[in-house]
Short mmCIF file of C-alpha atoms in Angstrom, two decimals:
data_model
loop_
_atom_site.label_atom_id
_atom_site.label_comp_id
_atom_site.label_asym_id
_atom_site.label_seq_id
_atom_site.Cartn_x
_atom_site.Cartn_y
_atom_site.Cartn_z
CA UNK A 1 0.00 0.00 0.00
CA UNK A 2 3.05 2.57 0.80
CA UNK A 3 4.42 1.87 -2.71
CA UNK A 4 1.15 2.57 -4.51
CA UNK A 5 1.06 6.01 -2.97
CA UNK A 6 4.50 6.40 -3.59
CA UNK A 7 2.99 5.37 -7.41
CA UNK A 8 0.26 7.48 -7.49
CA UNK A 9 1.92 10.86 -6.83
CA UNK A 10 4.90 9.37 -8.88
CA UNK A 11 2.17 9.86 -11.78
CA UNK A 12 0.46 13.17 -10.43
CA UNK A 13 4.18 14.36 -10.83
CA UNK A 14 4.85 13.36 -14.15
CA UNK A 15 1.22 14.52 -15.63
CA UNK A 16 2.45 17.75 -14.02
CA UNK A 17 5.47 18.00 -16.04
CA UNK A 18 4.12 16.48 -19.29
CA UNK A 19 1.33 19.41 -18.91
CA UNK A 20 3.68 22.25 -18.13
CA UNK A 21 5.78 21.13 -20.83
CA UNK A 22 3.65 20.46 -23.31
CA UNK A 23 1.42 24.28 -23.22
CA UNK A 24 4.98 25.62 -22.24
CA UNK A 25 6.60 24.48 -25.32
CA UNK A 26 3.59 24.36 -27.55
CA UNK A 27 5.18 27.38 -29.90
CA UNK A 28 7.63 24.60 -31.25
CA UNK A 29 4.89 22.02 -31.77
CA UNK A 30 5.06 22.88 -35.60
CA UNK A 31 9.08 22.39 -36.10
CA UNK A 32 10.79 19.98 -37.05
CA UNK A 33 12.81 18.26 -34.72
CA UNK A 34 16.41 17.75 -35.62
CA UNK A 35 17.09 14.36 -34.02
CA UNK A 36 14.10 12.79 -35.47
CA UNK A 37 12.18 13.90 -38.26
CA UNK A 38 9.17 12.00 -38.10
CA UNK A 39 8.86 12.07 -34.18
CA UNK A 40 5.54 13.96 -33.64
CA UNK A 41 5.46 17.08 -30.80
CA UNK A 42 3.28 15.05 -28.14
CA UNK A 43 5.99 11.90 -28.49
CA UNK A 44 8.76 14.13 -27.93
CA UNK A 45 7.31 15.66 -24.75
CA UNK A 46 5.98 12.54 -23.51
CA UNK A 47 9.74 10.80 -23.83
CA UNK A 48 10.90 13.63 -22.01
CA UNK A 49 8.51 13.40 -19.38
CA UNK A 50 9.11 9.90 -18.52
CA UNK A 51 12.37 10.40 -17.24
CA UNK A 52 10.83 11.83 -13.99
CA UNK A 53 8.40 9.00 -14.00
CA UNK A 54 11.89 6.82 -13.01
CA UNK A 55 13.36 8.86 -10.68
CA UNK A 56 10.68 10.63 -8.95
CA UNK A 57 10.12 7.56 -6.86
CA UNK A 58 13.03 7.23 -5.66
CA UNK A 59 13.62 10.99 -4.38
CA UNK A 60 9.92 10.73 -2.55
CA UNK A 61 11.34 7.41 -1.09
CA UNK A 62 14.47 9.07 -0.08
CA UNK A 63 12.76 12.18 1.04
CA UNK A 64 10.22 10.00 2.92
CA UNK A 65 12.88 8.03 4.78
CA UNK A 66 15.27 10.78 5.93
CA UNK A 67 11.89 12.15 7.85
CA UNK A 68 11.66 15.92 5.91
CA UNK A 69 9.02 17.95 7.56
CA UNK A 70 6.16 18.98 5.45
CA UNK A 71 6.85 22.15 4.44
CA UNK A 72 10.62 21.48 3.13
CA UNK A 73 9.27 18.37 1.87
CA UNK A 74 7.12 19.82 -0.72
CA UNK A 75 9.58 22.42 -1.71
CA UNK A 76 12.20 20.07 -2.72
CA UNK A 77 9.81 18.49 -4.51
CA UNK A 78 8.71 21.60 -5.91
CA UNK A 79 12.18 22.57 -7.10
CA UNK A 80 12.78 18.71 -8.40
CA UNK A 81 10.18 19.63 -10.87
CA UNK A 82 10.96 22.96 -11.58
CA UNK A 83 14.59 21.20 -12.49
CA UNK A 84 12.50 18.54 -14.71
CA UNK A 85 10.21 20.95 -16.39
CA UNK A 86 13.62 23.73 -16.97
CA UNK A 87 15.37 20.67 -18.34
CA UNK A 88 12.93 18.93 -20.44
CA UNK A 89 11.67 22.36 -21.51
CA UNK A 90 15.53 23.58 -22.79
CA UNK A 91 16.05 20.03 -24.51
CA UNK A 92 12.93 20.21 -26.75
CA UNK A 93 13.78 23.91 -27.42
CA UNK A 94 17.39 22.72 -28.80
CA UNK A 95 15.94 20.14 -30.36
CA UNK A 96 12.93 22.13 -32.29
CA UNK A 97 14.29 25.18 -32.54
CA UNK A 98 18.29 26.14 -31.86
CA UNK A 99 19.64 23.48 -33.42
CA UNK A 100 18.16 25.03 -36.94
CA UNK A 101 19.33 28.81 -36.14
CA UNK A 102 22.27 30.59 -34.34
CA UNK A 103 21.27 29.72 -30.40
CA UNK A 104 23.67 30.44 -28.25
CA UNK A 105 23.03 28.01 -24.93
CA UNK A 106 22.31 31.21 -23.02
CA UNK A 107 19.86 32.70 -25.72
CA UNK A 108 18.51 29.40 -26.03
CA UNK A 109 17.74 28.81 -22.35
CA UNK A 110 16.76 32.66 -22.11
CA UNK A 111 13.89 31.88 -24.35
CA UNK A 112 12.95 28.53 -23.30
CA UNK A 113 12.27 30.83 -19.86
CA UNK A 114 10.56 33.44 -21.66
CA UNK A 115 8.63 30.95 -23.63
CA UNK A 116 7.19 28.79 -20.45
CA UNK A 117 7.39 30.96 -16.82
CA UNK A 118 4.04 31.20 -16.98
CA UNK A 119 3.25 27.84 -17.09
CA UNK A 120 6.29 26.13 -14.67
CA UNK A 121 4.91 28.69 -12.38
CA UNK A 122 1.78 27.53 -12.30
CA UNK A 123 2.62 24.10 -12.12
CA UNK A 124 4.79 24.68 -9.46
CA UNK A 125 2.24 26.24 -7.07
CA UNK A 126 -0.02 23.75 -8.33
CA UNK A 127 2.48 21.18 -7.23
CA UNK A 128 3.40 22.49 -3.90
CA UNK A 129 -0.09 22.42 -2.60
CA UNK A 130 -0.66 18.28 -4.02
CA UNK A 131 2.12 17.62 -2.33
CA UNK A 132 2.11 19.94 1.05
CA UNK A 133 -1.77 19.09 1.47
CA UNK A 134 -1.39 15.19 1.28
CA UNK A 135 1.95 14.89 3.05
CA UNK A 136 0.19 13.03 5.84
CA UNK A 137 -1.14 10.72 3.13
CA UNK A 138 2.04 9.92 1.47
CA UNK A 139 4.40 9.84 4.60
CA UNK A 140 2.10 7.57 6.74
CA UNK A 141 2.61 3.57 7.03
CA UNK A 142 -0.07 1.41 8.07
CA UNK A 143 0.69 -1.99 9.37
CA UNK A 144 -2.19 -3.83 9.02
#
């Protein structure tokens, strides 16, 4: 029962990022990406996203064990996918878009900011609260 929950907001987590990615980033949904040319925009954010799918678990394990109190405990997880959405976000941006033109990695991250604040803000509050309001939930171990 502890490991579904530890499932369950595994997948709240990554529908988080795959949303904040995929409105963040939906300006590049009509390029071409360089590293494959018939990979559609939803396939590319998806493959993206899954990568917190595998490691989310184990930092909410981690975080669970060490005994974080709530409030630290949800920013951490908060900045986790703030680092997920940043990095997912830049990679499909290099992908779709510098990689054709004359990015620099600073312009390049600059506009993958400019591009998706909005919405990695919003996610993040959005994720803060899941995970602040049903810390109780997650932390707690029944042994029945």
């Amino acid at each position: 029962m502890y490991y579904n929950r530890i499932l369950i907001f595994s997948i709240i987590f990554f529908v988080a990022v795959f949303s904040t990615i995929y409105l963040g980033m939906h300006f590049s949904s009509n390029q071409v990406s360089s590293s494959c040319l018939e990979c559609s925009y939803p396939k590319d954010v998806f493959f993206l996203s899954v990568f917190s799918l595998l490691i989310v678990p184990f930092i909410l394990i981690i975080l669970i064990k060490l005994g974080v109190k709530k409030k630290l405990f949800s920013w951490l997880v908060t900045l986790i996918y703030i680092m997920f959405v940043l990095f997912s976000s830049f990679n499909l941006f290099t992908d779709r878009i510098s990689s054709w033109s004359s990015y620099s990695t600073q312009d390049a991250l600059l506009a993958t900011l400019f591009e998706s604040y909005i919405y990695i803000i919003a996610g993040s509050i959005i994720i803060f609260f899941i995970f602040y309001k049903t810390h109780i939930f997650l932390v707690e171990k029944k042994n029945k």
